[in-house]
Amino acid sequence: MTATTITAPVTASGRVPPLAGVRQTFTMAWRSLVAVKHNPLELVDYSITPIMFVFLFTYVLGGQMAGSPEAYLKYALPGIIVQNTLFMTMYTAMALNTDLTKGVFDRLRSLPIARSAPLIGRITADLAKHVWAMLLMIGLGLALGFRITGGFGGFLLGALLLVVFAAAVSWSAVLIGMVAGDAEKVQAFAFTLIFPITFTSSAFVVVDTMPGWLQAWSDVNPVTHLSDAFRGLLLGGAVAEPVLWSLVWAAGIALVFYPLAMRAYRAKV
C-alpha cells in the first residue's frame, strides 16, 4: 500500500506559486473523482437518480401535461436536467461539510499546498460529475424519442451554460457546507430552497398556465431563464434574452456568494 504526498515549492513568503497551485487543484479534483471507485454508492446520486427523474416525469406526468409522454419529454427534459444540476450542487455542500467534520481539512492544512486547492478541486470534480449526469440524461432522452434540433453547436453551448451556472451556484453550496452543523442540515436546507424555486419556474410547465401573481415571480426566477435558455439551445429558437439573463444571474450569484464562501472557508481552514 502506497500513499501519495502532494508536495510543491513554497516561496519565501510561505505562498505556493500559482502554477503549483493549479496542479494541486487538479490533483485534489482527481482525488474526489477517484473516490467514486471506492464508494460506488455515490454513483446512485449521479446516475440512478437522474434516470429516475427522466422516467418519472416523462411517464407519470407526460400524458396529463402534454397528451403523451413523448410530447412532454420534448418540453420537460431540459428542465429536468436543469433541476438535477441545481440539486447536484448541494452534493458539493454535503461533501465539504463531511470533510470538515471528519477532519480532512485539518490533515490537508499540514501539507505544503495552496489553501484553496482542496476547495477548488472539489468544485472542479463536481462540475465533471454534472457533465456526466447531463450526458446520461441526454442519452436516455434520445433513446426515449427526444431530438436535439438545435444542432451540435446548440448542445455544446447549452452544456457550457449549465456548467457556468452550476459553477456560480456552487459558491452558495460552499457557504452552506461551511456554516451548516452537519450533512443532514445541508440536505434539509437544499430541498427547502431548490424545490420551490424549480417548481415555480418554466422547467416543467408553461408559465402562462400559472396564476398571475405566480407568473410575475416565474418571469424573474433564474431557473426559468436557465430552463428557457437550455431548452432553446437544444431545440433551436430565440435564446438571446434567456441566455443573457442566465449569465447575469450566474454573475450575480457568484459575486454575492464567492466572497462570503471564501471568508467562511478561511475561517474554518
Coordinates of N, CA, C and O in Angstrom, one line a residue, residues 66-219:
A66 N -49.1 16.9 -21.4 CA -49.0 17.2 -22.8 C -49.7 16.3 -23.7 O -49.6 16.4 -24.9
G67 N -50.4 15.4 -23.2 CA -51.2 14.4 -24.0 C -50.5 13.1 -24.3 O -51.1 12.1 -24.5
S68 N -49.2 13.2 -24.2 CA -48.4 11.9 -24.4 C -47.0 12.1 -23.8 O -46.5 13.2 -23.7
P69 N -46.4 11.0 -23.3 CA -45.1 11.1 -22.7 C -44.1 11.7 -23.7 O -43.2 12.5 -23.3
E70 N -44.1 11.3 -25.0 CA -43.2 11.8 -25.9 C -43.2 13.3 -26.1 O -42.2 14.0 -26.2
A71 N -44.5 13.9 -26.2 CA -44.6 15.3 -26.3 C -44.1 16.1 -25.1 O -43.5 17.1 -25.2
Y72 N -44.4 15.5 -23.9 CA -43.9 16.2 -22.7 C -42.4 16.1 -22.6 O -41.8 17.0 -22.1
L73 N -41.8 15.0 -23.0 CA -40.4 14.8 -22.9 C -39.7 15.9 -23.7 O -38.7 16.5 -23.2
K74 N -40.2 16.3 -24.8 CA -39.6 17.3 -25.6 C -39.5 18.7 -24.9 O -38.5 19.4 -25.0
Y75 N -40.6 19.0 -24.1 CA -40.6 20.2 -23.3 C -39.8 20.1 -22.0 O -39.0 20.9 -21.6
A76 N -40.0 19.0 -21.3 CA -39.6 18.9 -19.9 C -38.1 18.4 -19.8 O -37.5 18.7 -18.7
L77 N -37.6 17.7 -20.7 CA -36.2 17.1 -20.5 C -35.2 18.2 -20.2 O -34.4 18.1 -19.2
P78 N -35.1 19.4 -20.9 CA -34.2 20.4 -20.5 C -34.4 20.9 -19.1 O -33.4 21.1 -18.3
G79 N -35.7 21.0 -18.7 CA -36.0 21.5 -17.3 C -35.6 20.4 -16.3 O -35.1 20.8 -15.2
I80 N -35.7 19.2 -16.6 CA -35.3 18.1 -15.7 C -33.8 18.1 -15.5 O -33.3 18.0 -14.3
I81 N -33.1 18.4 -16.5 CA -31.6 18.4 -16.4 C -31.2 19.6 -15.6 O -30.3 19.6 -14.8
V82 N -31.9 20.8 -15.8 CA -31.6 22.0 -15.0 C -31.8 21.7 -13.5 O -31.0 22.0 -12.7
Q83 N -33.0 21.1 -13.2 CA -33.3 20.8 -11.8 C -32.2 19.9 -11.2 O -31.8 20.1 -10.1
N84 N -31.9 18.8 -11.9 CA -30.9 17.9 -11.4 C -29.5 18.6 -11.2 O -28.8 18.3 -10.2
T85 N -29.2 19.5 -12.1 CA -27.9 20.2 -12.0 C -27.9 21.0 -10.7 O -26.9 21.1 -9.9
L86 N -29.0 21.7 -10.4 CA -29.1 22.5 -9.2 C -29.1 21.6 -7.9 O -28.4 22.0 -6.9
F87 N -29.7 20.5 -7.9 CA -29.7 19.6 -6.8 C -28.3 19.1 -6.6 O -27.8 18.9 -5.4
M88 N -27.6 18.8 -7.7 CA -26.2 18.2 -7.5 C -25.2 19.2 -6.9 O -24.2 18.8 -6.4
T89 N -25.5 20.5 -7.1 CA -24.6 21.5 -6.4 C -24.6 21.3 -4.9 O -23.6 21.6 -4.2
M90 N -25.7 20.8 -4.4 CA -25.8 20.6 -2.9 C -24.9 19.4 -2.5 O -24.6 19.3 -1.3
Y91 N -24.6 18.5 -3.4 CA -23.7 17.5 -3.0 C -22.3 18.0 -2.7 O -21.6 17.5 -1.9
T92 N -21.9 19.1 -3.4 CA -20.7 19.8 -3.0 C -20.8 20.3 -1.6 O -19.8 20.1 -0.8
A93 N -21.9 20.9 -1.2 CA -22.0 21.3 0.2 C -21.9 20.2 1.2 O -21.2 20.3 2.2
M94 N -22.6 19.1 0.9 CA -22.5 17.9 1.8 C -21.1 17.3 1.9 O -20.7 16.9 3.0
A95 N -20.5 17.2 0.7 CA -19.1 16.6 0.8 C -18.1 17.5 1.5 O -17.3 17.0 2.3
L96 N -18.2 18.8 1.3 CA -17.3 19.7 2.1 C -17.6 19.7 3.6 O -16.7 19.7 4.4
N97 N -18.9 19.6 3.9 CA -19.3 19.6 5.3 C -18.8 18.3 6.0 O -18.3 18.3 7.1
T98 N -18.9 17.2 5.2 CA -18.4 15.9 5.7 C -16.8 15.9 5.9 O -16.3 15.5 6.9
D99 N -16.1 16.5 4.9 CA -14.7 16.6 5.0 C -14.3 17.5 6.2 O -13.3 17.2 6.9
L100 N -15.1 18.5 6.4 CA -14.8 19.4 7.5 C -15.0 18.8 8.9 O -14.2 18.9 9.8
T101 N -16.1 18.1 9.0 CA -16.4 17.5 10.3 C -15.6 16.3 10.6 O -15.4 15.9 11.8
K102 N -15.1 15.6 9.6 CA -14.2 14.4 9.8 C -12.7 14.8 9.9 O -11.9 13.9 10.0
G103 N -12.4 16.1 9.8 CA -11.0 16.5 10.0 C -10.1 16.3 8.8 O -8.9 16.4 8.9
V104 N -10.7 16.1 7.6 CA -9.9 16.0 6.4 C -9.2 17.3 6.1 O -8.0 17.2 5.7
F105 N -9.8 18.4 6.3 CA -9.1 19.7 6.0 C -8.0 19.9 7.0 O -7.0 20.6 6.7
D106 N -8.1 19.4 8.2 CA -7.0 19.6 9.2 C -5.8 18.8 8.7 O -4.7 19.3 8.9
R107 N -6.0 17.7 8.1 CA -4.8 16.9 7.6 C -4.2 17.6 6.4 O -3.0 17.7 6.2
L108 N -5.1 18.1 5.5 CA -4.6 18.8 4.3 C -3.9 20.1 4.7 O -3.0 20.5 4.0
R109 N -4.3 20.7 5.8 CA -3.7 22.0 6.2 C -2.2 21.8 6.5 O -1.4 22.8 6.3
S110 N -1.8 20.6 6.9 CA -0.4 20.4 7.3 C 0.5 20.2 6.0 O 1.7 20.2 6.1
L111 N -0.1 20.1 4.8 CA 0.7 19.9 3.6 C 1.1 21.2 3.0 O 0.3 22.2 3.1
P112 N 2.2 21.2 2.3 CA 2.6 22.5 1.6 C 1.9 22.7 0.3 O 2.4 22.7 -0.8
I113 N 0.6 22.9 0.4 CA -0.3 23.1 -0.8 C -1.1 24.4 -0.6 O -1.2 24.9 0.5
A114 N -1.6 24.9 -1.7 CA -2.4 26.1 -1.7 C -3.6 25.9 -0.8 O -4.3 24.8 -1.0
R115 N -4.0 26.8 0.0 CA -5.2 26.6 0.9 C -6.4 26.4 0.1 O -7.4 25.8 0.5
S116 N -6.5 27.0 -1.1 CA -7.7 27.0 -1.9 C -7.8 25.7 -2.7 O -8.9 25.4 -3.3
A117 N -6.7 24.9 -2.8 CA -6.7 23.7 -3.7 C -7.7 22.7 -3.4 O -8.4 22.2 -4.3
P118 N -7.9 22.3 -2.1 CA -9.0 21.3 -1.8 C -10.4 21.8 -2.1 O -11.2 21.1 -2.6
L119 N -10.6 23.1 -1.9 CA -12.0 23.7 -2.2 C -12.2 23.7 -3.7 O -13.2 23.2 -4.2
I120 N -11.3 24.4 -4.5 CA -11.5 24.5 -5.9 C -11.4 23.1 -6.6 O -12.1 22.8 -7.5
G121 N -10.6 22.2 -6.0 CA -10.5 20.9 -6.6 C -11.9 20.1 -6.4 O -12.3 19.4 -7.3
R122 N -12.5 20.3 -5.3 CA -13.8 19.7 -5.0 C -14.8 20.2 -6.0 O -15.6 19.4 -6.6
I123 N -14.9 21.5 -6.2 CA -15.8 22.1 -7.1 C -15.6 21.6 -8.6 O -16.5 21.3 -9.3
T124 N -14.3 21.6 -9.0 CA -13.9 21.1 -10.3 C -14.4 19.7 -10.5 O -15.0 19.4 -11.6
A125 N -14.2 18.8 -9.6 CA -14.6 17.4 -9.7 C -16.1 17.3 -9.8 O -16.6 16.5 -10.6
D126 N -16.8 18.1 -9.0 CA -18.3 18.1 -9.0 C -18.8 18.6 -10.3 O -19.9 18.1 -10.8
L127 N -18.1 19.6 -10.9 CA -18.6 20.0 -12.3 C -18.4 18.9 -13.3 O -19.3 18.8 -14.2
A128 N -17.4 18.1 -13.2 CA -17.2 17.0 -14.1 C -18.4 16.0 -13.9 O -18.9 15.4 -14.8
K129 N -18.8 15.8 -12.6 CA -19.9 14.9 -12.4 C -21.2 15.5 -12.9 O -22.1 14.8 -13.4
H130 N -21.4 16.8 -12.9 CA -22.5 17.5 -13.5 C -22.6 17.1 -15.0 O -23.7 16.8 -15.5
V131 N -21.4 17.2 -15.7 CA -21.4 16.9 -17.1 C -21.8 15.4 -17.3 O -22.5 15.1 -18.3
W132 N -21.3 14.5 -16.5 CA -21.6 13.1 -16.6 C -23.1 12.9 -16.5 O -23.7 12.2 -17.3
A133 N -23.7 13.5 -15.5 CA -25.2 13.3 -15.3 C -26.0 13.9 -16.5 O -27.0 13.4 -16.9
M134 N -25.5 15.1 -16.9 CA -26.2 15.7 -18.1 C -26.2 14.8 -19.3 O -27.2 14.6 -20.0
L135 N -25.0 14.3 -19.6 CA -24.8 13.4 -20.8 C -25.7 12.1 -20.6 O -26.3 11.7 -21.6
L136 N -25.7 11.6 -19.4 CA -26.5 10.4 -19.2 C -28.0 10.7 -19.4 O -28.7 9.9 -20.1
M137 N -28.5 11.9 -19.0 CA -29.9 12.2 -19.1 C -30.2 12.5 -20.6 O -31.3 12.2 -21.1
I138 N -29.3 13.2 -21.3 CA -29.5 13.5 -22.7 C -29.5 12.1 -23.5 O -30.4 11.9 -24.4
G139 N -28.6 11.2 -23.2 CA -28.6 9.9 -23.8 C -29.9 9.2 -23.6 O -30.4 8.6 -24.6
L140 N -30.4 9.2 -22.4 CA -31.6 8.5 -22.1 C -32.8 9.2 -22.9 O -33.7 8.5 -23.4
G141 N -32.8 10.5 -22.9 CA -33.8 11.2 -23.6 C -33.8 10.9 -25.1 O -34.9 10.7 -25.7
L142 N -32.6 10.8 -25.7 CA -32.6 10.4 -27.1 C -33.1 9.0 -27.3 O -33.8 8.8 -28.3
A143 N -32.9 8.1 -26.4 CA -33.4 6.8 -26.5 C -34.9 6.7 -26.4 O -35.6 5.9 -27.0
L144 N -35.5 7.7 -25.7 CA -36.9 7.8 -25.5 C -37.6 8.6 -26.5 O -38.9 8.7 -26.5
G145 N -36.9 9.2 -27.4 CA -37.5 10.0 -28.5 C -37.2 11.4 -28.6 O -37.7 12.1 -29.5
F146 N -36.4 12.0 -27.6 CA -36.1 13.4 -27.6 C -35.1 13.6 -28.8 O -34.2 12.8 -29.0
R147 N -35.2 14.7 -29.4 CA -34.3 15.1 -30.5 C -33.7 16.5 -30.3 O -34.4 17.4 -30.0
I148 N -32.4 16.6 -30.5 CA -31.7 17.9 -30.4 C -31.8 18.6 -31.8 O -30.9 18.3 -32.6
T149 N -32.8 19.4 -32.0 CA -33.0 20.0 -33.3 C -32.2 21.3 -33.4 O -32.2 21.9 -34.5
G150 N -31.6 21.7 -32.3 CA -30.8 23.0 -32.3 C -29.3 22.7 -32.8 O -28.5 23.7 -32.9
G151 N -29.0 21.5 -33.2 CA -27.7 21.2 -33.7 C -26.7 20.9 -32.6 O -26.9 21.2 -31.4
F152 N -25.5 20.4 -33.0 CA -24.5 20.1 -32.1 C -23.9 21.3 -31.4 O -23.5 21.3 -30.2
G153 N -23.8 22.4 -32.2 CA -23.4 23.7 -31.6 C -24.3 24.1 -30.5 O -23.8 24.6 -29.4
G154 N -25.6 24.0 -30.7 CA -26.5 24.4 -29.6 C -26.4 23.5 -28.4 O -26.5 24.0 -27.3
F155 N -26.1 22.3 -28.6 CA -25.9 21.4 -27.5 C -24.7 21.8 -26.7 O -24.7 21.8 -25.4
L156 N -23.6 22.0 -27.4 CA -22.3 22.4 -26.7 C -22.5 23.7 -25.9 O -22.1 23.9 -24.8
L157 N -23.2 24.7 -26.5 CA -23.4 26.0 -25.8 C -24.3 25.8 -24.6 O -24.1 26.4 -23.6
G158 N -25.3 24.9 -24.8 CA -26.2 24.6 -23.7 C -25.5 24.0 -22.5 O -25.7 24.3 -21.3
A159 N -24.6 23.0 -22.8 CA -23.8 22.3 -21.8 C -22.9 23.3 -21.1 O -22.7 23.3 -19.9
L160 N -22.3 24.2 -21.9 CA -21.4 25.2 -21.3 C -22.1 26.1 -20.4 O -21.6 26.5 -19.3
L161 N -23.3 26.5 -20.8 CA -24.1 27.4 -20.0 C -24.5 26.8 -18.6 O -24.4 27.4 -17.6
L162 N -24.8 25.5 -18.7 CA -25.2 24.8 -17.5 C -24.0 24.7 -16.5 O -24.1 24.9 -15.3
V163 N -22.8 24.4 -17.1 CA -21.6 24.3 -16.3 C -21.2 25.7 -15.6 O -20.9 25.7 -14.4
V164 N -21.4 26.7 -16.4 CA -21.1 28.1 -15.9 C -22.1 28.4 -14.7 O -21.7 28.9 -13.7
F165 N -23.3 28.1 -14.9 CA -24.3 28.4 -13.9 C -24.1 27.5 -12.7 O -24.2 28.0 -11.5
A166 N -23.8 26.2 -12.9 CA -23.5 25.4 -11.8 C -22.3 25.8 -11.0 O -22.2 25.7 -9.7
A167 N -21.3 26.3 -11.7 CA -20.1 26.8 -11.0 C -20.4 28.0 -10.1 O -19.9 28.1 -9.0
A168 N -21.3 28.9 -10.6 CA -21.7 30.0 -9.8 C -22.5 29.6 -8.6 O -22.2 30.0 -7.4
V169 N -23.4 28.7 -8.8 CA -24.3 28.2 -7.6 C -23.4 27.4 -6.6 O -23.8 27.4 -5.4
S170 N -22.4 26.8 -7.1 CA -21.5 26.0 -6.2 C -21.0 26.9 -5.1 O -20.7 26.3 -4.0
W171 N -20.8 28.2 -5.3 CA -20.3 29.0 -4.2 C -21.3 29.2 -3.1 O -20.9 29.3 -1.9
S172 N -22.6 29.2 -3.4 CA -23.6 29.2 -2.4 C -23.6 27.9 -1.6 O -23.8 27.8 -0.4
A173 N -23.3 26.8 -2.4 CA -23.2 25.5 -1.8 C -22.0 25.4 -0.8 O -22.1 24.8 0.3
V174 N -20.9 26.0 -1.2 CA -19.7 26.1 -0.3 C -20.1 26.8 1.0 O -19.7 26.3 2.1
L175 N -20.8 27.9 0.9 CA -21.1 28.6 2.1 C -22.0 27.8 3.0 O -21.8 27.8 4.2
I176 N -23.0 27.1 2.4 CA -23.9 26.3 3.2 C -23.1 25.2 3.9 O -23.3 24.9 5.0
G177 N -22.2 24.5 3.1 CA -21.4 23.4 3.7 C -20.5 23.9 4.8 O -20.3 23.1 5.8
M178 N -20.1 25.1 4.8 CA -19.2 25.6 5.8 C -19.9 26.0 7.1 O -19.4 25.8 8.2
V179 N -21.1 26.5 6.9 CA -21.9 27.0 8.1 C -22.8 26.0 8.7 O -23.2 26.2 9.9
A180 N -23.2 25.0 8.0 CA -24.2 24.0 8.5 C -23.5 23.1 9.5 O -22.3 22.8 9.4
G181 N -24.3 22.7 10.5 CA -23.7 21.9 11.5 C -23.4 20.5 11.1 O -22.4 19.9 11.5
D182 N -24.2 19.9 10.2 CA -23.9 18.5 9.7 C -24.5 18.4 8.3 O -25.3 19.2 7.8
A183 N -24.3 17.2 7.7 CA -24.7 16.9 6.3 C -26.3 16.9 6.3 O -26.8 17.3 5.2
E184 N -26.9 16.4 7.3 CA -28.4 16.4 7.3 C -29.0 17.8 7.2 O -30.0 18.0 6.5
K185 N -28.4 18.7 7.9 CA -28.9 20.1 7.8 C -28.6 20.7 6.4 O -29.5 21.5 5.9
V186 N -27.5 20.3 5.8 CA -27.3 20.8 4.5 C -28.3 20.3 3.5 O -28.9 21.0 2.7
Q187 N -28.7 19.0 3.6 CA -29.7 18.4 2.8 C -31.0 19.0 3.0 O -31.8 19.3 2.0
A188 N -31.4 19.2 4.2 CA -32.7 19.8 4.5 C -32.8 21.2 3.9 O -33.8 21.6 3.3
F189 N -31.7 22.0 4.1 CA -31.7 23.4 3.5 C -31.8 23.3 2.0 O -32.6 24.1 1.4
A190 N -31.1 22.4 1.4 CA -31.1 22.3 -0.1 C -32.5 22.0 -0.6 O -33.0 22.7 -1.6
F191 N -33.2 21.1 0.0 CA -34.5 20.7 -0.5 C -35.5 21.9 -0.3 O -36.4 22.2 -1.1
T192 N -35.4 22.5 0.9 CA -36.3 23.7 1.2 C -36.1 24.8 0.2 O -37.1 25.5 -0.2
L193 N -34.9 25.0 -0.3 CA -34.6 26.1 -1.2 C -34.8 25.8 -2.7 O -35.5 26.5 -3.4
I194 N -34.3 24.6 -3.1 CA -34.3 24.3 -4.5 C -35.7 23.8 -5.0 O -36.1 24.2 -6.1
F195 N -36.4 23.1 -4.2 CA -37.7 22.6 -4.7 C -38.7 23.7 -5.1 O -39.2 23.7 -6.2
P196 N -38.9 24.7 -4.2 CA -39.9 25.8 -4.6 C -39.4 26.6 -5.8 O -40.2 27.0 -6.6
I197 N -38.0 26.8 -5.9 CA -37.5 27.6 -7.0 C -37.7 26.9 -8.3 O -38.1 27.5 -9.3
T198 N -37.5 25.6 -8.4 CA -37.6 24.8 -9.6 C -39.0 24.6 -10.0 O -39.4 24.7 -11.2
F199 N -39.9 24.4 -9.1 CA -41.3 24.1 -9.4 C -42.1 25.3 -9.6 O -43.3 25.2 -10.0
T200 N -41.6 26.5 -9.4 CA -42.3 27.7 -9.7 C -41.6 28.4 -10.9 O -41.7 29.6 -11.0
S201 N -41.0 27.6 -11.8 CA -40.3 28.1 -12.9 C -40.9 27.5 -14.2 O -41.9 26.7 -14.1
S202 N -40.3 27.7 -15.3 CA -40.8 27.1 -16.6 C -40.1 25.8 -16.8 O -40.2 25.3 -18.0
A203 N -39.5 25.2 -15.8 CA -38.7 24.0 -16.0 C -39.7 22.8 -16.5 O -39.3 22.0 -17.3
F204 N -40.9 22.8 -15.9 CA -41.8 21.7 -16.1 C -43.1 22.1 -16.7 O -43.8 21.2 -17.3
V205 N -43.5 23.3 -16.6 CA -44.8 23.8 -17.2 C -44.6 25.1 -17.8 O -43.7 25.8 -17.5
V206 N -45.5 25.4 -18.7 CA -45.5 26.7 -19.4 C -46.0 27.8 -18.4 O -47.0 27.6 -17.7
V207 N -45.3 28.9 -18.3 CA -45.5 29.9 -17.3 C -46.9 30.5 -17.4 O -47.6 30.8 -16.5
D208 N -47.5 30.5 -18.7 CA -48.8 31.1 -18.9 C -49.9 30.4 -18.2 O -51.0 30.9 -18.1
T209 N -49.7 29.1 -17.8 CA -50.7 28.4 -17.1 C -50.8 28.7 -15.6 O -51.7 28.2 -15.0
M210 N -49.9 29.5 -15.1 CA -49.8 29.8 -13.7 C -50.7 31.0 -13.4 O -51.0 31.8 -14.3
P211 N -51.1 31.1 -12.1 CA -51.9 32.4 -11.7 C -51.0 33.6 -11.9 O -49.7 33.5 -12.0
G212 N -51.6 34.7 -12.1 CA -50.9 36.0 -12.4 C -49.8 36.3 -11.5 O -48.7 36.7 -11.9
W213 N -50.1 36.2 -10.2 CA -49.1 36.5 -9.2 C -47.9 35.6 -9.2 O -46.7 36.0 -9.0
L214 N -48.1 34.3 -9.6 CA -47.0 33.4 -9.7 C -46.2 33.5 -11.0 O -45.0 33.3 -11.0
Q215 N -46.9 34.0 -12.0 CA -46.2 34.3 -13.3 C -45.2 35.4 -13.1 O -44.1 35.4 -13.6
A216 N -45.6 36.4 -12.2 CA -44.7 37.5 -12.0 C -43.4 37.1 -11.4 O -42.3 37.5 -11.7
W217 N -43.5 36.1 -10.4 CA -42.3 35.6 -9.8 C -41.5 34.7 -10.8 O -40.3 34.8 -11.0
S218 N -42.3 33.8 -11.6 CA -41.6 32.9 -12.5 C -40.8 33.7 -13.6 O -39.8 33.2 -14.0
D219 N -41.3 34.9 -14.0 CA -40.7 35.6 -15.0 C -39.3 36.1 -14.6 O -38.5 36.4 -15.5

